[in-house]
JSON list of C-alpha atoms in Angstrom, two decimals:
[
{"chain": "Q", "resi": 1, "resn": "UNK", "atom": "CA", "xyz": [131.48, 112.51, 227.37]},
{"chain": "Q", "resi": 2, "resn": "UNK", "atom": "CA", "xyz": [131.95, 109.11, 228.73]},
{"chain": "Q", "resi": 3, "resn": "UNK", "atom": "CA", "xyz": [135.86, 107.39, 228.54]},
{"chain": "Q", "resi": 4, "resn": "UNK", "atom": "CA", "xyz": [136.14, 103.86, 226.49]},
{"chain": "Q", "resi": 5, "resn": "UNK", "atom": "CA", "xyz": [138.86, 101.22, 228.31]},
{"chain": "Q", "resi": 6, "resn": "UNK", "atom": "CA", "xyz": [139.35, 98.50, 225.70]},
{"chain": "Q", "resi": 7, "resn": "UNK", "atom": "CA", "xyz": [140.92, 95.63, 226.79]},
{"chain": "Q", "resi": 8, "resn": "UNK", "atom": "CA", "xyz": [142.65, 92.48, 225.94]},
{"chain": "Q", "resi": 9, "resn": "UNK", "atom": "CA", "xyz": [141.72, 89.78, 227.46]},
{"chain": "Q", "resi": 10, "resn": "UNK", "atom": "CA", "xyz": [144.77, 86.75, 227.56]},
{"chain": "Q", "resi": 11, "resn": "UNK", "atom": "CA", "xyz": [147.45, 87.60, 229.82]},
{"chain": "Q", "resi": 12, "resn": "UNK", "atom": "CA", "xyz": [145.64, 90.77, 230.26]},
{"chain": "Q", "resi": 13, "resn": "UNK", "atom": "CA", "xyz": [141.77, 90.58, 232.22]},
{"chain": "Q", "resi": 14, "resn": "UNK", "atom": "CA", "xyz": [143.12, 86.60, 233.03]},
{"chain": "Q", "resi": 15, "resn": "UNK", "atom": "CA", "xyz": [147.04, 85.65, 233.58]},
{"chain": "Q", "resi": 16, "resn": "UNK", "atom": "CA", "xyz": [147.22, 82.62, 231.12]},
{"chain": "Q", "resi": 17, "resn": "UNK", "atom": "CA", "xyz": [145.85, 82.10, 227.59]},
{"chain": "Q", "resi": 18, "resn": "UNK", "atom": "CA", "xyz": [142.42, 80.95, 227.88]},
{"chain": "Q", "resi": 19, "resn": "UNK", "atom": "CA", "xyz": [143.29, 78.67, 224.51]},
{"chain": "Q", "resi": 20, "resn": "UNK", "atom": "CA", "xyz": [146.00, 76.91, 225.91]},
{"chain": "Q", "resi": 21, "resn": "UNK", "atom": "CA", "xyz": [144.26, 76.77, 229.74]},
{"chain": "Q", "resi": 22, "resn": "UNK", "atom": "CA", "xyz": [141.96, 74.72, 227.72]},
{"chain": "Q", "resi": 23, "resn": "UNK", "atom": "CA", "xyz": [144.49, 71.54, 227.10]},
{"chain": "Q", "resi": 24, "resn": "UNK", "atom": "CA", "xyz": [144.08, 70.99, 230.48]},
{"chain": "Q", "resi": 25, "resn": "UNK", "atom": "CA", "xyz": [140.93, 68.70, 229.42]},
{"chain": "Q", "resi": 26, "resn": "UNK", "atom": "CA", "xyz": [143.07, 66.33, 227.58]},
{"chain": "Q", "resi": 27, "resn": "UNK", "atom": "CA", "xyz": [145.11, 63.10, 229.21]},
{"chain": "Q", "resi": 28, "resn": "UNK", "atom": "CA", "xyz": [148.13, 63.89, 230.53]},
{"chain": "Q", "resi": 29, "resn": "UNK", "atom": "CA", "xyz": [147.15, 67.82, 229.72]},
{"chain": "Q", "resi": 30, "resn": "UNK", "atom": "CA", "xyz": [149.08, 68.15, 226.24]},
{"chain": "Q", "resi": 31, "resn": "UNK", "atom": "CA", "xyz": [148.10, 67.27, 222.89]},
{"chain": "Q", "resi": 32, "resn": "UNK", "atom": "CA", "xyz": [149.66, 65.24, 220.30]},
{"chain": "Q", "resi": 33, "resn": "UNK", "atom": "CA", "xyz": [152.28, 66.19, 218.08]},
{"chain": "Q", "resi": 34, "resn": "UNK", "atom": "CA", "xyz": [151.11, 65.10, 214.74]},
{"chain": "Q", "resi": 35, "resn": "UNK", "atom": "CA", "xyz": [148.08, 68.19, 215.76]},
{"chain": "Q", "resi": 36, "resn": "UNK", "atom": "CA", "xyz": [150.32, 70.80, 217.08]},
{"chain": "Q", "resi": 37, "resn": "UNK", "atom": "CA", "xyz": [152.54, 70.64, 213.87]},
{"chain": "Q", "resi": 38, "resn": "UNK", "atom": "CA", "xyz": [149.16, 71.63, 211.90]},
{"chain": "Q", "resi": 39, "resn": "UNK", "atom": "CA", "xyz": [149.24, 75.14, 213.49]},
{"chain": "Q", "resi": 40, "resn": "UNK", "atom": "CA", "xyz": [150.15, 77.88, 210.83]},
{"chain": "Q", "resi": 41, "resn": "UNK", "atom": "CA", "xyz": [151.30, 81.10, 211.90]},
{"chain": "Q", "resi": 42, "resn": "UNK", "atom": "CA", "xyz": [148.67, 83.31, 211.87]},
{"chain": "Q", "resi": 43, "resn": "UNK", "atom": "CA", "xyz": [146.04, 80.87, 211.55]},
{"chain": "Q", "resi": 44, "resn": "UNK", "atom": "CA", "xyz": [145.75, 80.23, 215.19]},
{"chain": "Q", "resi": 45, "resn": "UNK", "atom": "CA", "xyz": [141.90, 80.37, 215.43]},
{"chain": "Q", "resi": 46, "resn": "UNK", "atom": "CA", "xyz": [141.87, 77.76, 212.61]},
{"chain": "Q", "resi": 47, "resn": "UNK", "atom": "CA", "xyz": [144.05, 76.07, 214.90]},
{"chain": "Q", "resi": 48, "resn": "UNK", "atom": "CA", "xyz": [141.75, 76.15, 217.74]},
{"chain": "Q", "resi": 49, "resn": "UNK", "atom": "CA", "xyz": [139.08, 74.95, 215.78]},
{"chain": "Q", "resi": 50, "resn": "UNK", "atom": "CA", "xyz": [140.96, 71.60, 215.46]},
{"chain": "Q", "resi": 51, "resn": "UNK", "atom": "CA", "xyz": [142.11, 71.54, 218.73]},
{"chain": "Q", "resi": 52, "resn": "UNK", "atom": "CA", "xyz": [138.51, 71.74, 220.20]},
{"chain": "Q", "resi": 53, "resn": "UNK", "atom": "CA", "xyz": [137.34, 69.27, 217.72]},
{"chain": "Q", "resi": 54, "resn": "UNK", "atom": "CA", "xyz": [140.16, 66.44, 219.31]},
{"chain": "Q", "resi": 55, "resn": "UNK", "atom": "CA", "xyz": [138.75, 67.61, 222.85]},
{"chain": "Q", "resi": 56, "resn": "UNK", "atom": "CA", "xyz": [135.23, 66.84, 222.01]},
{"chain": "Q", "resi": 57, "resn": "UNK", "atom": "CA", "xyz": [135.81, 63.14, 220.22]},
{"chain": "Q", "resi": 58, "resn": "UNK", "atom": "CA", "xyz": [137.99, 62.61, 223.43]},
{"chain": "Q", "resi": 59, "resn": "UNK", "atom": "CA", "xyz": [134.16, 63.13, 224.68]},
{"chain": "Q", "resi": 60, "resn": "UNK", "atom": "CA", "xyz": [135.13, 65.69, 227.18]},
{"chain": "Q", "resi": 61, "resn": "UNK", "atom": "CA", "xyz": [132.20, 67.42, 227.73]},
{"chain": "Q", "resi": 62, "resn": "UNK", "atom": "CA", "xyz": [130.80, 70.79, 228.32]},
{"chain": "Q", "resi": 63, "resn": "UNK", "atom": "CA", "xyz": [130.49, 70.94, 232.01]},
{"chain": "Q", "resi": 64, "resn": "UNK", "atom": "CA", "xyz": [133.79, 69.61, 232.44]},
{"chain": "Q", "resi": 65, "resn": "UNK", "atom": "CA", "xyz": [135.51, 72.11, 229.88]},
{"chain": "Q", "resi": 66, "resn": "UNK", "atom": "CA", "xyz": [133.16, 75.26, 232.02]},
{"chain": "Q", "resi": 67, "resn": "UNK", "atom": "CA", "xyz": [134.38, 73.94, 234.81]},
{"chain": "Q", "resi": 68, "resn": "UNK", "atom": "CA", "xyz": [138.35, 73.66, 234.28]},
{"chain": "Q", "resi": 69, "resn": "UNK", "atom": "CA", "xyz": [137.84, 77.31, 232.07]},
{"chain": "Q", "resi": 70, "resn": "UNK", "atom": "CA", "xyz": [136.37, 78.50, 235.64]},
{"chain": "Q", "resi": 71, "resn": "UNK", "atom": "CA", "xyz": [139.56, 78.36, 237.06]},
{"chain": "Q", "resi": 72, "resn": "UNK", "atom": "CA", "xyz": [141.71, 80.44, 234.87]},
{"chain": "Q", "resi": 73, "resn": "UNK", "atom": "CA", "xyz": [143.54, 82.70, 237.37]},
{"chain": "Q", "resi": 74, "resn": "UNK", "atom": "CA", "xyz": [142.68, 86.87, 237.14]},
{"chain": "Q", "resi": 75, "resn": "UNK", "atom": "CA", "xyz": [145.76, 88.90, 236.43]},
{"chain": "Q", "resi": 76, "resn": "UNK", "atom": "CA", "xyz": [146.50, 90.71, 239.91]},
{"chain": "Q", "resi": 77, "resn": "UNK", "atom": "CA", "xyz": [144.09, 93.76, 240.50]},
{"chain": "Q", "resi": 78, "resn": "UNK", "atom": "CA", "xyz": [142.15, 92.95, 237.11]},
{"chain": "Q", "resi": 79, "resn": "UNK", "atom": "CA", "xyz": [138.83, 91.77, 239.57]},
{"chain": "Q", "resi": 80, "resn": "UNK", "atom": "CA", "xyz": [139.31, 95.45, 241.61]},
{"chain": "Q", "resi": 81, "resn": "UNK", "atom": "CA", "xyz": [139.78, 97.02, 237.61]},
{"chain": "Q", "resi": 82, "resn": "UNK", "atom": "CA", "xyz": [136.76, 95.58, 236.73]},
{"chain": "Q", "resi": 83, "resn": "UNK", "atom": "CA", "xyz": [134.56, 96.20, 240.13]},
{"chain": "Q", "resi": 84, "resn": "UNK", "atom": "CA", "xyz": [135.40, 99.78, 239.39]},
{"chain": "Q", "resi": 85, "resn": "UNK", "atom": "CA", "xyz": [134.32, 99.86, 235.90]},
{"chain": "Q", "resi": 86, "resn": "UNK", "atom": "CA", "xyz": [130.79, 98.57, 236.95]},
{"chain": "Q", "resi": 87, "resn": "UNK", "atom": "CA", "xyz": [130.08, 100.90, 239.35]},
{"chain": "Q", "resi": 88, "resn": "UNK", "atom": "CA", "xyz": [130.98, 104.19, 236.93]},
{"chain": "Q", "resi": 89, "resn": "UNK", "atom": "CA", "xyz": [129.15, 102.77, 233.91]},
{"chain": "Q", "resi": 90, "resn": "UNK", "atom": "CA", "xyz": [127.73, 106.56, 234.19]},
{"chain": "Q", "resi": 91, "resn": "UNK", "atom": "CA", "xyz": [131.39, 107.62, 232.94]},
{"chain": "Q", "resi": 92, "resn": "UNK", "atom": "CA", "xyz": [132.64, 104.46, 231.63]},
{"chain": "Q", "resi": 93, "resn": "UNK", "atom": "CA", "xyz": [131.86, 102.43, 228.37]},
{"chain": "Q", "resi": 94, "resn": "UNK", "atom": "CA", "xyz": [134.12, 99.25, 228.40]},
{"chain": "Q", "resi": 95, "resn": "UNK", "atom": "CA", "xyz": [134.55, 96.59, 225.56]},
{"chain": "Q", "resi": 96, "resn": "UNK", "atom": "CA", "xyz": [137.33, 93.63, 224.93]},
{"chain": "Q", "resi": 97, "resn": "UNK", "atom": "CA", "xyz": [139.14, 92.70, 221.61]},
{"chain": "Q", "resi": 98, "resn": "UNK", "atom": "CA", "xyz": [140.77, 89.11, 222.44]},
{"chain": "Q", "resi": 99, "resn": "UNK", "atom": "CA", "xyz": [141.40, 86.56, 219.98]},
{"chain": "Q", "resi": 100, "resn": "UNK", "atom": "CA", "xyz": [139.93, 83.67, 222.70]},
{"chain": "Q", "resi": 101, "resn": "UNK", "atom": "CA", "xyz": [136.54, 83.43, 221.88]},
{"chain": "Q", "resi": 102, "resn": "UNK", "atom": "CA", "xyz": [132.65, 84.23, 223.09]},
{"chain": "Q", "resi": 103, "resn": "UNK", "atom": "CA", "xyz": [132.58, 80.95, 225.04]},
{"chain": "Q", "resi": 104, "resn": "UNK", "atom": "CA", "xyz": [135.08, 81.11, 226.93]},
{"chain": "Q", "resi": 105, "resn": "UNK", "atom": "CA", "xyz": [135.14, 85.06, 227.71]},
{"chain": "Q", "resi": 106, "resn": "UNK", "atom": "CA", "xyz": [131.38, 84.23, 228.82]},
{"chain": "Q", "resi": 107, "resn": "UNK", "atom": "CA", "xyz": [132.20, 81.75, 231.02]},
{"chain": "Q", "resi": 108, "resn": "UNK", "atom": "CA", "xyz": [135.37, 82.98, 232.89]},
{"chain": "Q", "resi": 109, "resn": "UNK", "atom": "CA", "xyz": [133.41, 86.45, 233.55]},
{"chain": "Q", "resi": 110, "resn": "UNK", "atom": "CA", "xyz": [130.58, 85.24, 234.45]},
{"chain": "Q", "resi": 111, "resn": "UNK", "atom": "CA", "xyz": [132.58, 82.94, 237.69]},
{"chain": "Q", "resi": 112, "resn": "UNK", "atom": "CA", "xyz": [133.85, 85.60, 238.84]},
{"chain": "Q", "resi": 113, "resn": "UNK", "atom": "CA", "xyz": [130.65, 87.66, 238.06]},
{"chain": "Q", "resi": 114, "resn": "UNK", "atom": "CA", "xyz": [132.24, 90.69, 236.70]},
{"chain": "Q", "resi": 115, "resn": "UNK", "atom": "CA", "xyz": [130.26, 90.74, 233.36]},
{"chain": "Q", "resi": 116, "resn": "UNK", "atom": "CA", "xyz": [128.39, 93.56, 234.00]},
{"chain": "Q", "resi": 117, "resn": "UNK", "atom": "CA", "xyz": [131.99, 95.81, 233.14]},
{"chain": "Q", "resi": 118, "resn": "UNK", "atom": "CA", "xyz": [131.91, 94.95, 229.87]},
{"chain": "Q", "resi": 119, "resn": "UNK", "atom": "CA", "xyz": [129.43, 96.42, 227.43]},
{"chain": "Q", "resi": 120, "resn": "UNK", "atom": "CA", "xyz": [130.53, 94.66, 224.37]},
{"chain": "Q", "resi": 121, "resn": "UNK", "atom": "CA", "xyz": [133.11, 91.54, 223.54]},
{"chain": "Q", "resi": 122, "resn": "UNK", "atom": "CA", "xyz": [134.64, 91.27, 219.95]},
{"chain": "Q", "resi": 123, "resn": "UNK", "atom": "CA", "xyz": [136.25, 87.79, 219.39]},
{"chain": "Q", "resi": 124, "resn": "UNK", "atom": "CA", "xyz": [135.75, 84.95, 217.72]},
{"chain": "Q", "resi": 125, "resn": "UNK", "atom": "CA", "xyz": [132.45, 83.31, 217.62]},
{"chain": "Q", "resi": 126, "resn": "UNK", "atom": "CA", "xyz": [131.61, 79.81, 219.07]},
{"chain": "Q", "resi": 127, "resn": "UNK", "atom": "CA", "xyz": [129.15, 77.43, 219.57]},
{"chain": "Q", "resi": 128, "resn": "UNK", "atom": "CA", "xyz": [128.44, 74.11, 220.90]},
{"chain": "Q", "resi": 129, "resn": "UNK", "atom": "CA", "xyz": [127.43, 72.06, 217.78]},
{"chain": "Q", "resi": 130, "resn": "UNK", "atom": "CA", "xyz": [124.58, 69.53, 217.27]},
{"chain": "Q", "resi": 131, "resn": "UNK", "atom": "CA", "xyz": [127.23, 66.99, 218.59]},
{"chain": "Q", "resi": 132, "resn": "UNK", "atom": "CA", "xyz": [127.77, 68.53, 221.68]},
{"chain": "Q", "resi": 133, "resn": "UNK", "atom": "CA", "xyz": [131.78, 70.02, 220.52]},
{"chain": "Q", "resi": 134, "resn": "UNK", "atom": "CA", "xyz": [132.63, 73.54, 220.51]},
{"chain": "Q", "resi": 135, "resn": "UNK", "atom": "CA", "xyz": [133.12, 75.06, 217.66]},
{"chain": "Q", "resi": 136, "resn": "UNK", "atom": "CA", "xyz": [134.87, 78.51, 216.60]},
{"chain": "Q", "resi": 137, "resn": "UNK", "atom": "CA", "xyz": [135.08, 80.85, 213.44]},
{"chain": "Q", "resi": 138, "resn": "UNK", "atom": "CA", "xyz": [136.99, 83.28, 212.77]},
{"chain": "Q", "resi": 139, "resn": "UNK", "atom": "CA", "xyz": [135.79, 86.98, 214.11]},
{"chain": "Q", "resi": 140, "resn": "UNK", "atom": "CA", "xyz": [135.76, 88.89, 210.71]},
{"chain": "Q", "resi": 141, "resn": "UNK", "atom": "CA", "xyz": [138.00, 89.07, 207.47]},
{"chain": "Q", "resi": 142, "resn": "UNK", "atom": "CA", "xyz": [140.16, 91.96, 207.07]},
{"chain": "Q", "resi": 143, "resn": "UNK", "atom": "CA", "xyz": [142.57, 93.89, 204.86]},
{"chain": "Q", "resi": 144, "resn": "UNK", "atom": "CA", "xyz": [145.23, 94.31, 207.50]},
{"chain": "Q", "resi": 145, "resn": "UNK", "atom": "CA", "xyz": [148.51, 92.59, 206.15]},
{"chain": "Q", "resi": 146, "resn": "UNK", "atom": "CA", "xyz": [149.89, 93.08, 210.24]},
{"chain": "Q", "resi": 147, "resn": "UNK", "atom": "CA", "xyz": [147.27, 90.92, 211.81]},
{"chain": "Q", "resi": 148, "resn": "UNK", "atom": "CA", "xyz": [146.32, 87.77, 212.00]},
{"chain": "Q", "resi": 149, "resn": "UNK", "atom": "CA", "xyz": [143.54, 86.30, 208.78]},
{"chain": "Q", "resi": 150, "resn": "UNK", "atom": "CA", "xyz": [140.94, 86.12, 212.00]},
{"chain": "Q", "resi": 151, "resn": "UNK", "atom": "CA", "xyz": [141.47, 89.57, 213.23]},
{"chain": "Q", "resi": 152, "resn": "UNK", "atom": "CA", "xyz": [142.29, 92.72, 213.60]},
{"chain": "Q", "resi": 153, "resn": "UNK", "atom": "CA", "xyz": [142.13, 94.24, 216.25]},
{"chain": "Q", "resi": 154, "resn": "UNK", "atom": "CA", "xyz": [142.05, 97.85, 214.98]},
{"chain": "Q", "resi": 155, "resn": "UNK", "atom": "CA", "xyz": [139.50, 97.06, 212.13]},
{"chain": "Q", "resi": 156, "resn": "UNK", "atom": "CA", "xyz": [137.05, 95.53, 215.47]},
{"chain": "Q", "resi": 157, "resn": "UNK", "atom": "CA", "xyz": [138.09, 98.95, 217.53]},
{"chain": "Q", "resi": 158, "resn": "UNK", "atom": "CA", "xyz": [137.70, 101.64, 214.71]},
{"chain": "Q", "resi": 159, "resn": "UNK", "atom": "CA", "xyz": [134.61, 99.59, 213.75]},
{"chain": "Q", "resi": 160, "resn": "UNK", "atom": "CA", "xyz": [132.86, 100.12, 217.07]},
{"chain": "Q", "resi": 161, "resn": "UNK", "atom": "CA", "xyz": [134.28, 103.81, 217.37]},
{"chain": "Q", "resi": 162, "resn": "UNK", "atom": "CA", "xyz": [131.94, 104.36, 213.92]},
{"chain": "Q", "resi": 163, "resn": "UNK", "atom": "CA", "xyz": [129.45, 102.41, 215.36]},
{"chain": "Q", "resi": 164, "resn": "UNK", "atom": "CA", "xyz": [129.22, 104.48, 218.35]},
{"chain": "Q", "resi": 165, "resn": "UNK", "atom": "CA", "xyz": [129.66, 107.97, 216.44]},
{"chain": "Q", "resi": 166, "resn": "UNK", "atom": "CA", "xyz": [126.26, 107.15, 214.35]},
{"chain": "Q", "resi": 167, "resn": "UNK", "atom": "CA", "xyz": [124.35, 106.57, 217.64]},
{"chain": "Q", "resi": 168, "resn": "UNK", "atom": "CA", "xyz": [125.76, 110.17, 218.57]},
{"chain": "Q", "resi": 169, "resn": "UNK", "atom": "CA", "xyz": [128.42, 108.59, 221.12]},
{"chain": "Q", "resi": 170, "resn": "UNK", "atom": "CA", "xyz": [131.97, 110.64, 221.42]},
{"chain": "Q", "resi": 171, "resn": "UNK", "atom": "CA", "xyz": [134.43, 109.52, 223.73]},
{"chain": "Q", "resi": 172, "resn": "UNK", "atom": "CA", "xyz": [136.86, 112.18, 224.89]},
{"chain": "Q", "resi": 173, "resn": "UNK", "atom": "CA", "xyz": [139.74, 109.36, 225.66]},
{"chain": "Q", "resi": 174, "resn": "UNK", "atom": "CA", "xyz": [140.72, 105.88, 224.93]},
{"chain": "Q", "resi": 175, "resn": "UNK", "atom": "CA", "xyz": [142.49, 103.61, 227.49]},
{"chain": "Q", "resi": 176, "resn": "UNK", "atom": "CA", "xyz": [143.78, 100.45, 225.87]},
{"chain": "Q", "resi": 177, "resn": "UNK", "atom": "CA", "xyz": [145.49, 97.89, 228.26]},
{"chain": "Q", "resi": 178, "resn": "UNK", "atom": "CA", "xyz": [147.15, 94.44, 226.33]},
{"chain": "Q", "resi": 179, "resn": "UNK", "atom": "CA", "xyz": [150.04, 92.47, 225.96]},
{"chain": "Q", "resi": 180, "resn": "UNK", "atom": "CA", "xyz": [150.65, 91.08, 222.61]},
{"chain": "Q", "resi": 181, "resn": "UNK", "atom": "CA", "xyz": [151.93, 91.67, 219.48]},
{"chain": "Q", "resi": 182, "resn": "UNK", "atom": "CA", "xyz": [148.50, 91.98, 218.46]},
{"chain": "Q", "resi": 183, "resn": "UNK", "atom": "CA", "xyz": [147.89, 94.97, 220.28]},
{"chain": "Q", "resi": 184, "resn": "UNK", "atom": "CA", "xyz": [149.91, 96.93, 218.72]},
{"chain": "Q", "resi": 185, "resn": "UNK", "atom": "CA", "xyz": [147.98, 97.66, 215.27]},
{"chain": "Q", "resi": 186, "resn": "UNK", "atom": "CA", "xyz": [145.07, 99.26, 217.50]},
{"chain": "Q", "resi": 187, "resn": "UNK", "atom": "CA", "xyz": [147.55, 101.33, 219.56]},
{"chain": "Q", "resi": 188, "resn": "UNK", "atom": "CA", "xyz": [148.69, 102.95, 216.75]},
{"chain": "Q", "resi": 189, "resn": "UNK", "atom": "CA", "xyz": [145.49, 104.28, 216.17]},
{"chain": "Q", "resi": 190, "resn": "UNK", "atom": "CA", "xyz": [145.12, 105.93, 218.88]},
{"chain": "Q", "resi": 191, "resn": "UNK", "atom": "CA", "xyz": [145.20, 109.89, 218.99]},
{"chain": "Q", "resi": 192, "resn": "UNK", "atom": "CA", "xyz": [146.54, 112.46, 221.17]},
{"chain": "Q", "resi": 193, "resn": "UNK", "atom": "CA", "xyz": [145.09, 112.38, 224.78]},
{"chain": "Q", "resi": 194, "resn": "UNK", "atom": "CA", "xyz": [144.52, 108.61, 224.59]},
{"chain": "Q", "resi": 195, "resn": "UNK", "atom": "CA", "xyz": [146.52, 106.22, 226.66]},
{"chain": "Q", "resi": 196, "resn": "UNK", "atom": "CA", "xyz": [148.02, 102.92, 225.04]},
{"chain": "Q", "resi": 197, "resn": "UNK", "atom": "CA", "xyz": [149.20, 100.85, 228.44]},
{"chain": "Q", "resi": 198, "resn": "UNK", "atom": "CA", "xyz": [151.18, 97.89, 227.88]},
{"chain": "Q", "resi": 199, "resn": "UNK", "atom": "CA", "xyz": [152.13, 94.87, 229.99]},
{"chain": "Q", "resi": 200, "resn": "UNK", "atom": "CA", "xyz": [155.67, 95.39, 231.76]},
{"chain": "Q", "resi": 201, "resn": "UNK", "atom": "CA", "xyz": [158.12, 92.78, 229.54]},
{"chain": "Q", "resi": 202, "resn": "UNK", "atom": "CA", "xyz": [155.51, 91.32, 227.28]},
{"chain": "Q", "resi": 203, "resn": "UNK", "atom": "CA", "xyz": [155.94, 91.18, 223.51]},
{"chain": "Q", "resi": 204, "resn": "UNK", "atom": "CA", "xyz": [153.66, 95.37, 223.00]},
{"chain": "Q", "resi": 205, "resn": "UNK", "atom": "CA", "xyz": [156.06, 96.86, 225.57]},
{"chain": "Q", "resi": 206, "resn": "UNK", "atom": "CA", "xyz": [158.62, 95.72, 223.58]},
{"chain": "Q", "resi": 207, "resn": "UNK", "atom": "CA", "xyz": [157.54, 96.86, 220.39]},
{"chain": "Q", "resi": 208, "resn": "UNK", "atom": "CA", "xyz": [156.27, 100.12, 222.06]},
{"chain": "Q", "resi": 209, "resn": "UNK", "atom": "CA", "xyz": [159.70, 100.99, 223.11]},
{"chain": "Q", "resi": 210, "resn": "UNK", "atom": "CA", "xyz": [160.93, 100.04, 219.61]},
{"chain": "Q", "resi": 211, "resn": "UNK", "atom": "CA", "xyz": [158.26, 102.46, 217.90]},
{"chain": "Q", "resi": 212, "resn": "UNK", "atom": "CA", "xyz": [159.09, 105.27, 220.56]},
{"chain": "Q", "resi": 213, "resn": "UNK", "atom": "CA", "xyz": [162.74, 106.15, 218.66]},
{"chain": "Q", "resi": 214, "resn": "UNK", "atom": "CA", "xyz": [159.66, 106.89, 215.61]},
{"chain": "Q", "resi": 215, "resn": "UNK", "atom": "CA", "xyz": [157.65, 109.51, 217.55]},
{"chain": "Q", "resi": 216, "resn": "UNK", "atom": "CA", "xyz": [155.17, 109.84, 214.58]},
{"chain": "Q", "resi": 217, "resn": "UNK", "atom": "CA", "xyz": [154.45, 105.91, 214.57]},
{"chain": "Q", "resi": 218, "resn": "UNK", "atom": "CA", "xyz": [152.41, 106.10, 217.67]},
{"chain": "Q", "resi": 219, "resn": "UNK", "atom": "CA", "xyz": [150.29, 109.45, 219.03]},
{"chain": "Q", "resi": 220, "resn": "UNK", "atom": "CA", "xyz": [148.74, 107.93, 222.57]},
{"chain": "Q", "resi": 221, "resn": "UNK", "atom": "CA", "xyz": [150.82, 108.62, 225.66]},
{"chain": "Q", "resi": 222, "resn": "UNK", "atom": "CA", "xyz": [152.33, 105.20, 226.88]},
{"chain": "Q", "resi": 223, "resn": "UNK", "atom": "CA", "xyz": [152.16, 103.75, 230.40]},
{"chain": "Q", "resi": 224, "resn": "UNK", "atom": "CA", "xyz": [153.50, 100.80, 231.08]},
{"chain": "Q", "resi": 225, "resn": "UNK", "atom": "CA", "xyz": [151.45, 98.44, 233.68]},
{"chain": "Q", "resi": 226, "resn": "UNK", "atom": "CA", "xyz": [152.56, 95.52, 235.57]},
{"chain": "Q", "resi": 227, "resn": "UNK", "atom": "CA", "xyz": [149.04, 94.80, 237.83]},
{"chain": "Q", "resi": 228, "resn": "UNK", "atom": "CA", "xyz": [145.44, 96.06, 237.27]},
{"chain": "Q", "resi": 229, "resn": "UNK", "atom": "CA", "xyz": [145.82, 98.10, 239.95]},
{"chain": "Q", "resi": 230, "resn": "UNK", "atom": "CA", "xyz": [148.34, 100.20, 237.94]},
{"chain": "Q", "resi": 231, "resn": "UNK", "atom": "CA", "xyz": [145.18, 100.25, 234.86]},
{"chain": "Q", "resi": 232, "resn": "UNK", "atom": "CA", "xyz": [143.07, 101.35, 237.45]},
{"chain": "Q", "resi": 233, "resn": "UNK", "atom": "CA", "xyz": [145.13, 104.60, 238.61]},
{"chain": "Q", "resi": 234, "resn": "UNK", "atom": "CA", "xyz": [144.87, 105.51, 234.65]},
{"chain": "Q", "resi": 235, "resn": "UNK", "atom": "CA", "xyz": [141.37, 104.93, 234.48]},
{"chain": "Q", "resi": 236, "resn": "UNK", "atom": "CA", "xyz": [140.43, 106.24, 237.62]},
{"chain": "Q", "resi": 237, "resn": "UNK", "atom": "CA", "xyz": [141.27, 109.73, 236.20]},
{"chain": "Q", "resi": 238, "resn": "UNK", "atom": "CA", "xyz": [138.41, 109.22, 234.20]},
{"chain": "Q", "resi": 239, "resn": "UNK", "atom": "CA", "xyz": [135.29, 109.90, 236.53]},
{"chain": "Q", "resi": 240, "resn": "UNK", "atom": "CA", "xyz": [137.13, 112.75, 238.38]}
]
């Protein structure tokens, strides 16, 4: 049986928040007030939807936003990670669950020419519209009263897992590497002999330690990462 690493991607596969990274198409890089006080907490990808929609009547245009999105930095040892991961797809399956979206994901890997890893992407939807803006929607609805309206990331994770199990595919471990507070719903569904690995001083290591003084909260062995390179000793393990 193969292993599954599921990953985050913001602040996890790339060091920066591919949502915000975007702003950096706007004069003077920042947007105006009156928009960022229509952000509602957990309505971010609604959000985003506006946000895009100011970037496109500015008329920047989709080469230009590709091109700045191109530069989004890797988190340190995420490119050697993800090398790896291609060239075991014999032992590996590999998916992300990010709350960025399809266009950007598909761009950034594609630069750096490491989509090949990853065998599926669950995040929100986009599109260029018949204007020429980028649009987004929101992944899926859910039932989770944890997550955000647009996602869940354990819904998208158990979803697949199902998915998988009717096409007669059993993975024998789970490595899932994030960051965010949004992370944490799909660690705690992990089972015994999966790995949950969490980014050293983010917002799911703290909330990991939190959970460990309830051992029965969480069931997947926790290892704490601060480069990919420390993801890749735990996954590593996997095609020995």
């Amino acid at each position: 049986m193969k292993a599954l690493v599921v990953f985050d991607f913001d602040h996890t596969v790339v060091d920066d928040n591919s949502d915000t990274w975007v702003v950096r198409c706007v004069p003077e890089q920042r947007l105006p007030d009156w928009l960022v006080k229509t952000y509602q907490k957990g309505r971010w990808t609604e959000y985003m939807g506006r946000v895009l929609s100011y970037i496109g009547d500015l008329g920047v245009s989709e080469a230009e936003m590709r091109s700045l999105m191109e530069t989004i930095p890797f988190t340190h040892g995420m490119m050697e990670v993800l090398s790896f991961v291609a060239q075991n797809k014999d032992a590996i399956d590999c998916i992300i669950i990010s709350d960025s979206n399809t266009v950007f994901i598909d761009w950034i890997l594609r630069a750096s020419n490491v989509q090949g890893a990853v065998d599926r992407v669950f995040t929100n939807p986009a599109w260029f519209d018949e204007r020429g803006r980028l649009a987004v929607r929101c992944f899926h609805s859910h039932g989770c009263a944890h997550c955000p309206v647009n996602l869940c990331k354990r819904k998208a994770l158990e979803d697949f897992l199902a998915s998988q199990l009717r096409e007669g595919v059993r993975y024998r471990r789970t490595v899932y590497a994030g960051d965010g507070g949004n992370d944490l719903c799909p660690a705690k569904s992990l089972t015994e002999g999966d790995t949950v690995m969490p980014r050293k001083g983010y917002t799911l290591d703290k909330q990991l330690a939190a959970n460990a003084r309830t051992p029965s909260v969480l069931k997947a062995r926790v290892v704490v990462w601060s480069s990919g390179l420390d993801i890749l000793k735990e996954i590593s393990s996997s095609v020995k």
